[in-house]
Amino acid sequence: MRLENQVAVITGGANGIGRATAIRFAEEGADIVVADVLAEPAAETVAAVEALGRQAIFVQLDAASRELNEAMADAAVERFGRIDVVMTAAGITHGGYVSGDVEADRKMLRRRFDHADQPGMAFCAVELDDWQRVIDVNLTGTFLALQACGRRMIDLGIAGRCITIASIAAKHPDAGPVAYTVSKAGVWMLTKKAARELAPAGIRVNAIGPGFIATNMTTMVDDFAEVKDALMGQIPLGRMGQPLDIANAALFLASDESSYMTGEILHPDGGYFTE
Ligand SMILES: NC(=O)c1ccc[n+]([C@@H]2O[C@H](COP(=O)([O-])OP(=O)(O)OC[C@H]3O[C@@H](n4cnc5c(N)ncnc54)[C@H](O)[C@@H]3O)[C@@H](O)[C@H]2O)c1
C-alpha cells in the first residue's frame, strides 16, 4: 500500500496509460480523480477503481483550458481535501485525435504517404491548426495541470509528486509527427524547470518517456505493416509495451521509493534508446 489514503489526479485517465495508472494507484490505496475529455471511457476507469474499494470521481477536462484545469484541481480538493499526486497523461498525436477513433489516425498516417513523391513536403504541409492544437493539449495542458495542482499542494503544505508523460519522441525526431515531437521535447524541459521551481516547496516533478505502448494511440500501426515492422525493429525487447509497464514506472515516481529523484525522466521503452 504505497499510496495509502493519498489522492491522485490523472489527466487522460479515461484510457490507456492513464487508466492503467489509475487502477495501479488504487491497488496501492489511492483515491483517484479521473480527468478527461471523454466521459464514457472515464466512467469505466471510475468503476474499475471503485471495484478495488477506493473512491474515484470523473472531471470533464479539456487539458488546453486553464479554467478547466483549475476546476479539476478545485474538484479534487472539494471531494477529497487534498492532492498528493498529479499525473498528466492527456495527450494527442494530431489535432483531430480522439482516443478510440482509429479512422482519424489512419487518415493522419496516410497523409504522410500522400507526399511520398515530394521530399520535404510532409513537413511543409503541416497545418497551423494541427500544430497549435497538439502544442496546446500536450505542452500547455501539462503546464496548466502542474500549475493548478502545484498551487493546491503548496496551499495545503503537501510534499506532492508530479509525473508528466513525455515520450521517446521528446528526444528522437522520428518517433512522431512534428508538433508531437516538439510538444514532448517541451514537456521534458518543462519537467526539469518545474522540478527546480517546485523543489523548495518539497514537491518532486519527474517525467516518463514511454516507448511504443499498446493503447488506442498506436492501434493504427497494425494497418501499416511497413511502419509496424520498422517500429518493432527498433525495440530490442521485441515487443510493444503495455500500459501497465508505464503505470508501474509511475507508481515508483509517485511513491517514497523515488524520494531523492526530481527533474528526471524514465524511459520504459524496451531498449529503444540503446542504439
Ligand atoms: N501509446 C504510446 O505509444 C505512447 C508513447 C509515448 C507517450 N505516450 C503518451 O502517453 C499519454 C497517454 O496516451 P495513451 O497511449 O494512453 O493514449 P490514449 O488515447 O489511450 O489516452 C489518451 C487520453 O487522453 C485523453 N485526452 C486527449 N485529449 C485530451 C484533452 N484535450 N483533454 C483531456 N484529455 C484528453 C483521451 O481522451 C484519452 O483518454 C499521451 O500523452 C501520449 O502522448 C504514449
Short mmCIF file of N, CA, C and O in Angstrom, two decimals, residues 152-223:
data_model
loop_
_atom_site.label_atom_id
_atom_site.label_comp_id
_atom_site.label_asym_id
_atom_site.label_seq_id
_atom_site.Cartn_x
_atom_site.Cartn_y
_atom_site.Cartn_z
N ARG A 152 -2.36 23.99 -5.32
CA ARG A 152 -3.11 23.37 -4.19
C ARG A 152 -2.16 22.63 -3.26
O ARG A 152 -2.34 22.64 -2.04
N MET A 153 -1.15 21.96 -3.81
CA MET A 153 -0.18 21.27 -2.95
C MET A 153 0.52 22.27 -2.03
O MET A 153 0.70 22.03 -0.84
N ILE A 154 0.91 23.41 -2.61
CA ILE A 154 1.61 24.44 -1.81
C ILE A 154 0.67 24.98 -0.73
O ILE A 154 1.03 25.04 0.45
N ASP A 155 -0.57 25.33 -1.14
CA ASP A 155 -1.54 25.87 -0.17
C ASP A 155 -1.79 24.91 0.98
O ASP A 155 -1.97 25.33 2.13
N LEU A 156 -1.80 23.61 0.67
CA LEU A 156 -2.14 22.61 1.69
C LEU A 156 -0.90 22.06 2.39
O LEU A 156 -0.99 21.17 3.25
N GLY A 157 0.29 22.54 1.99
CA GLY A 157 1.53 22.08 2.62
C GLY A 157 1.83 20.61 2.35
O GLY A 157 2.35 19.90 3.20
N ILE A 158 1.51 20.17 1.14
CA ILE A 158 1.71 18.76 0.79
C ILE A 158 2.98 18.60 -0.04
O ILE A 158 3.19 19.33 -1.02
N ALA A 159 3.81 17.65 0.34
CA ALA A 159 5.02 17.33 -0.43
C ALA A 159 4.60 16.45 -1.60
O ALA A 159 4.79 15.23 -1.62
N GLY A 160 4.01 17.10 -2.60
CA GLY A 160 3.39 16.36 -3.71
C GLY A 160 4.39 15.83 -4.71
O GLY A 160 5.58 16.17 -4.70
N ARG A 161 3.85 14.98 -5.56
CA ARG A 161 4.65 14.44 -6.65
C ARG A 161 3.92 14.65 -7.97
O ARG A 161 2.73 14.34 -8.07
N CYS A 162 4.62 15.19 -8.95
CA CYS A 162 4.05 15.42 -10.27
C CYS A 162 4.76 14.51 -11.27
O CYS A 162 5.99 14.40 -11.24
N ILE A 163 3.96 13.85 -12.09
CA ILE A 163 4.52 12.93 -13.09
C ILE A 163 4.00 13.36 -14.45
O ILE A 163 2.79 13.33 -14.69
N THR A 164 4.90 13.80 -15.30
CA THR A 164 4.49 14.20 -16.64
C THR A 164 4.73 13.03 -17.60
O THR A 164 5.59 12.18 -17.35
N ILE A 165 3.94 13.02 -18.67
CA ILE A 165 4.16 11.97 -19.68
C ILE A 165 4.74 12.62 -20.93
O ILE A 165 4.05 13.33 -21.67
N ALA A 166 6.02 12.39 -21.12
CA ALA A 166 6.70 12.83 -22.34
C ALA A 166 6.61 11.68 -23.33
O ALA A 166 5.53 11.11 -23.57
N SER A 167 7.72 11.26 -23.89
CA SER A 167 7.75 10.18 -24.89
C SER A 167 9.20 10.00 -25.30
O SER A 167 10.02 10.90 -25.08
N ILE A 168 9.49 8.89 -25.98
CA ILE A 168 10.80 8.82 -26.63
C ILE A 168 10.89 9.92 -27.69
O ILE A 168 11.98 10.36 -28.05
N ALA A 169 9.70 10.39 -28.15
CA ALA A 169 9.66 11.47 -29.16
C ALA A 169 10.20 12.78 -28.61
O ALA A 169 10.49 13.71 -29.37
N ALA A 170 10.36 12.89 -27.29
CA ALA A 170 10.96 14.10 -26.70
C ALA A 170 12.42 14.22 -27.11
O ALA A 170 12.98 15.32 -27.11
N LYS A 171 13.04 13.09 -27.44
CA LYS A 171 14.48 13.10 -27.74
C LYS A 171 14.79 12.58 -29.13
O LYS A 171 15.94 12.66 -29.56
N HIS A 172 13.80 11.96 -29.79
CA HIS A 172 14.07 11.38 -31.11
C HIS A 172 13.05 11.87 -32.13
O HIS A 172 11.86 11.58 -32.02
N PRO A 173 13.50 12.62 -33.16
CA PRO A 173 12.55 13.24 -34.09
C PRO A 173 11.76 12.25 -34.94
O PRO A 173 10.73 12.63 -35.51
N ASP A 174 12.21 11.01 -35.03
CA ASP A 174 11.47 10.04 -35.87
C ASP A 174 10.28 9.41 -35.16
O ASP A 174 9.52 8.67 -35.77
N ALA A 175 10.12 9.68 -33.87
CA ALA A 175 9.13 8.94 -33.10
C ALA A 175 7.74 9.58 -33.09
O ALA A 175 6.92 9.25 -32.25
N GLY A 176 7.44 10.45 -34.06
CA GLY A 176 6.10 11.02 -34.13
C GLY A 176 6.06 12.20 -35.09
O GLY A 176 7.11 12.65 -35.58
N PRO A 177 4.86 12.73 -35.36
CA PRO A 177 4.72 13.92 -36.20
C PRO A 177 5.40 15.13 -35.56
O PRO A 177 5.65 15.14 -34.35
N VAL A 178 5.64 16.18 -36.35
CA VAL A 178 6.48 17.28 -35.88
C VAL A 178 5.93 17.97 -34.61
O VAL A 178 6.68 18.18 -33.64
N ALA A 179 4.64 18.29 -34.62
CA ALA A 179 4.11 19.01 -33.44
C ALA A 179 4.19 18.11 -32.21
O ALA A 179 4.45 18.58 -31.09
N TYR A 180 3.98 16.81 -32.41
CA TYR A 180 4.02 15.86 -31.29
C TYR A 180 5.43 15.80 -30.69
O TYR A 180 5.61 15.93 -29.47
N THR A 181 6.44 15.64 -31.54
CA THR A 181 7.81 15.51 -31.03
C THR A 181 8.23 16.81 -30.32
O THR A 181 8.84 16.76 -29.25
N VAL A 182 7.86 17.95 -30.91
CA VAL A 182 8.24 19.24 -30.30
C VAL A 182 7.50 19.42 -28.97
O VAL A 182 8.08 19.88 -27.98
N SER A 183 6.21 19.05 -28.95
CA SER A 183 5.45 19.20 -27.69
C SER A 183 6.07 18.33 -26.59
O SER A 183 6.17 18.75 -25.44
N LYS A 184 6.50 17.14 -26.95
CA LYS A 184 7.06 16.23 -25.93
C LYS A 184 8.45 16.68 -25.48
O LYS A 184 8.82 16.53 -24.31
N ALA A 185 9.23 17.24 -26.41
CA ALA A 185 10.52 17.83 -26.01
C ALA A 185 10.26 18.97 -25.02
O ALA A 185 10.98 19.15 -24.03
N GLY A 186 9.19 19.74 -25.28
CA GLY A 186 8.81 20.82 -24.36
C GLY A 186 8.39 20.28 -23.00
O GLY A 186 8.73 20.85 -21.96
N VAL A 187 7.66 19.18 -23.01
CA VAL A 187 7.23 18.58 -21.73
C VAL A 187 8.46 18.18 -20.92
O VAL A 187 8.51 18.36 -19.70
N TRP A 188 9.46 17.68 -21.59
CA TRP A 188 10.68 17.26 -20.87
C TRP A 188 11.39 18.47 -20.25
O TRP A 188 11.75 18.46 -19.07
N MET A 189 11.53 19.56 -21.00
CA MET A 189 12.15 20.75 -20.41
C MET A 189 11.28 21.35 -19.31
O MET A 189 11.78 21.79 -18.27
N LEU A 190 9.96 21.35 -19.55
CA LEU A 190 9.02 21.84 -18.54
C LEU A 190 9.18 21.05 -17.24
O LEU A 190 9.14 21.61 -16.14
N THR A 191 9.38 19.76 -17.36
CA THR A 191 9.53 18.89 -16.19
C THR A 191 10.77 19.29 -15.38
O THR A 191 10.72 19.41 -14.15
N LYS A 192 11.87 19.52 -16.11
CA LYS A 192 13.10 19.91 -15.41
C LYS A 192 12.95 21.29 -14.75
O LYS A 192 13.38 21.50 -13.61
N LYS A 193 12.31 22.21 -15.49
CA LYS A 193 12.12 23.57 -14.95
C LYS A 193 11.20 23.53 -13.72
O LYS A 193 11.50 24.13 -12.68
N ALA A 194 10.08 22.81 -13.85
CA ALA A 194 9.13 22.73 -12.73
C ALA A 194 9.78 22.04 -11.53
O ALA A 194 9.53 22.41 -10.37
N ALA A 195 10.64 21.06 -11.80
CA ALA A 195 11.32 20.36 -10.70
C ALA A 195 12.17 21.34 -9.89
O ALA A 195 12.15 21.34 -8.65
N ARG A 196 12.89 22.21 -10.60
CA ARG A 196 13.72 23.20 -9.90
C ARG A 196 12.87 24.23 -9.17
O ARG A 196 13.17 24.62 -8.05
N GLU A 197 11.80 24.68 -9.83
CA GLU A 197 10.95 25.74 -9.24
C GLU A 197 10.18 25.23 -8.02
O GLU A 197 9.93 25.98 -7.07
N LEU A 198 9.75 23.95 -8.06
CA LEU A 198 8.88 23.43 -7.00
C LEU A 198 9.66 22.69 -5.90
O LEU A 198 9.09 22.40 -4.85
N ALA A 199 10.94 22.42 -6.13
CA ALA A 199 11.72 21.70 -5.13
C ALA A 199 11.73 22.40 -3.76
O ALA A 199 11.57 21.74 -2.73
N PRO A 200 11.86 23.76 -3.73
CA PRO A 200 11.85 24.42 -2.41
C PRO A 200 10.54 24.20 -1.66
O PRO A 200 10.50 24.34 -0.43
N ALA A 201 9.46 23.88 -2.38
CA ALA A 201 8.17 23.61 -1.72
C ALA A 201 8.05 22.12 -1.37
O ALA A 201 6.99 21.69 -0.90
N GLY A 202 9.10 21.36 -1.63
CA GLY A 202 9.08 19.93 -1.28
C GLY A 202 8.32 19.08 -2.30
O GLY A 202 8.00 17.92 -2.04
N ILE A 203 8.04 19.67 -3.46
CA ILE A 203 7.28 18.94 -4.50
C ILE A 203 8.26 18.41 -5.54
O ILE A 203 9.12 19.15 -6.04
N ARG A 204 8.12 17.12 -5.85
CA ARG A 204 9.01 16.50 -6.85
C ARG A 204 8.28 16.40 -8.19
O ARG A 204 7.07 16.16 -8.23
N VAL A 205 9.04 16.59 -9.27
CA VAL A 205 8.45 16.53 -10.62
C VAL A 205 9.35 15.66 -11.49
O VAL A 205 10.53 15.97 -11.68
N ASN A 206 8.81 14.58 -11.99
CA ASN A 206 9.57 13.69 -12.88
C ASN A 206 8.74 13.35 -14.10
O ASN A 206 7.50 13.45 -14.08
N ALA A 207 9.43 12.92 -15.15
CA ALA A 207 8.75 12.56 -16.40
C ALA A 207 8.91 11.07 -16.68
O ALA A 207 9.86 10.43 -16.21
N ILE A 208 7.97 10.56 -17.46
CA ILE A 208 8.13 9.23 -18.05
C ILE A 208 8.12 9.44 -19.56
O ILE A 208 7.26 10.17 -20.09
N GLY A 209 9.05 8.84 -20.24
CA GLY A 209 9.12 8.92 -21.70
C GLY A 209 8.91 7.54 -22.29
O GLY A 209 9.88 6.85 -22.62
N PRO A 210 7.63 7.14 -22.42
CA PRO A 210 7.37 5.76 -22.88
C PRO A 210 7.86 5.53 -24.31
O PRO A 210 7.92 6.46 -25.11
N GLY A 211 8.17 4.28 -24.59
CA GLY A 211 8.39 3.85 -25.98
C GLY A 211 7.04 3.57 -26.61
O GLY A 211 6.05 4.26 -26.30
N PHE A 212 6.94 2.56 -27.49
CA PHE A 212 5.68 2.27 -28.18
C PHE A 212 4.82 1.37 -27.30
O PHE A 212 5.17 0.23 -27.04
N ILE A 213 3.71 1.92 -26.86
CA ILE A 213 2.84 1.24 -25.90
C ILE A 213 1.51 0.90 -26.59
O ILE A 213 0.95 1.73 -27.32
N ALA A 214 1.02 -0.31 -26.34
CA ALA A 214 -0.22 -0.76 -27.00
C ALA A 214 -1.43 -0.09 -26.35
O ALA A 214 -1.92 -0.53 -25.31
N THR A 215 -1.88 1.02 -26.96
CA THR A 215 -3.07 1.75 -26.50
C THR A 215 -3.82 2.20 -27.75
O THR A 215 -3.38 1.96 -28.88
N ASN A 216 -4.92 2.92 -27.55
CA ASN A 216 -5.65 3.48 -28.70
C ASN A 216 -4.75 4.32 -29.60
O ASN A 216 -4.98 4.45 -30.78
N MET A 217 -3.71 4.91 -29.00
CA MET A 217 -2.84 5.82 -29.75
C MET A 217 -2.01 5.10 -30.79
O MET A 217 -1.54 5.71 -31.75
N THR A 218 -1.80 3.81 -30.61
CA THR A 218 -0.91 3.09 -31.53
C THR A 218 -1.63 1.98 -32.32
O THR A 218 -1.00 1.32 -33.13
N THR A 219 -2.93 1.83 -32.10
CA THR A 219 -3.68 0.76 -32.77
C THR A 219 -3.51 0.81 -34.29
O THR A 219 -3.40 -0.22 -34.95
N MET A 220 -3.48 2.04 -34.86
CA MET A 220 -3.49 2.17 -36.32
C MET A 220 -2.24 1.62 -36.99
O MET A 220 -2.27 1.32 -38.17
N VAL A 221 -1.16 1.43 -36.24
CA VAL A 221 0.05 0.91 -36.92
C VAL A 221 -0.16 -0.52 -37.41
O VAL A 221 0.53 -0.97 -38.32
N ASP A 222 -1.14 -1.22 -36.83
CA ASP A 222 -1.43 -2.59 -37.30
C ASP A 222 -1.83 -2.58 -38.78
O ASP A 222 -1.68 -3.58 -39.47
N ASP A 223 -2.36 -1.45 -39.27
CA ASP A 223 -2.80 -1.37 -40.66
C ASP A 223 -1.66 -1.04 -41.62
O ASP A 223 -1.85 -1.02 -42.82
#
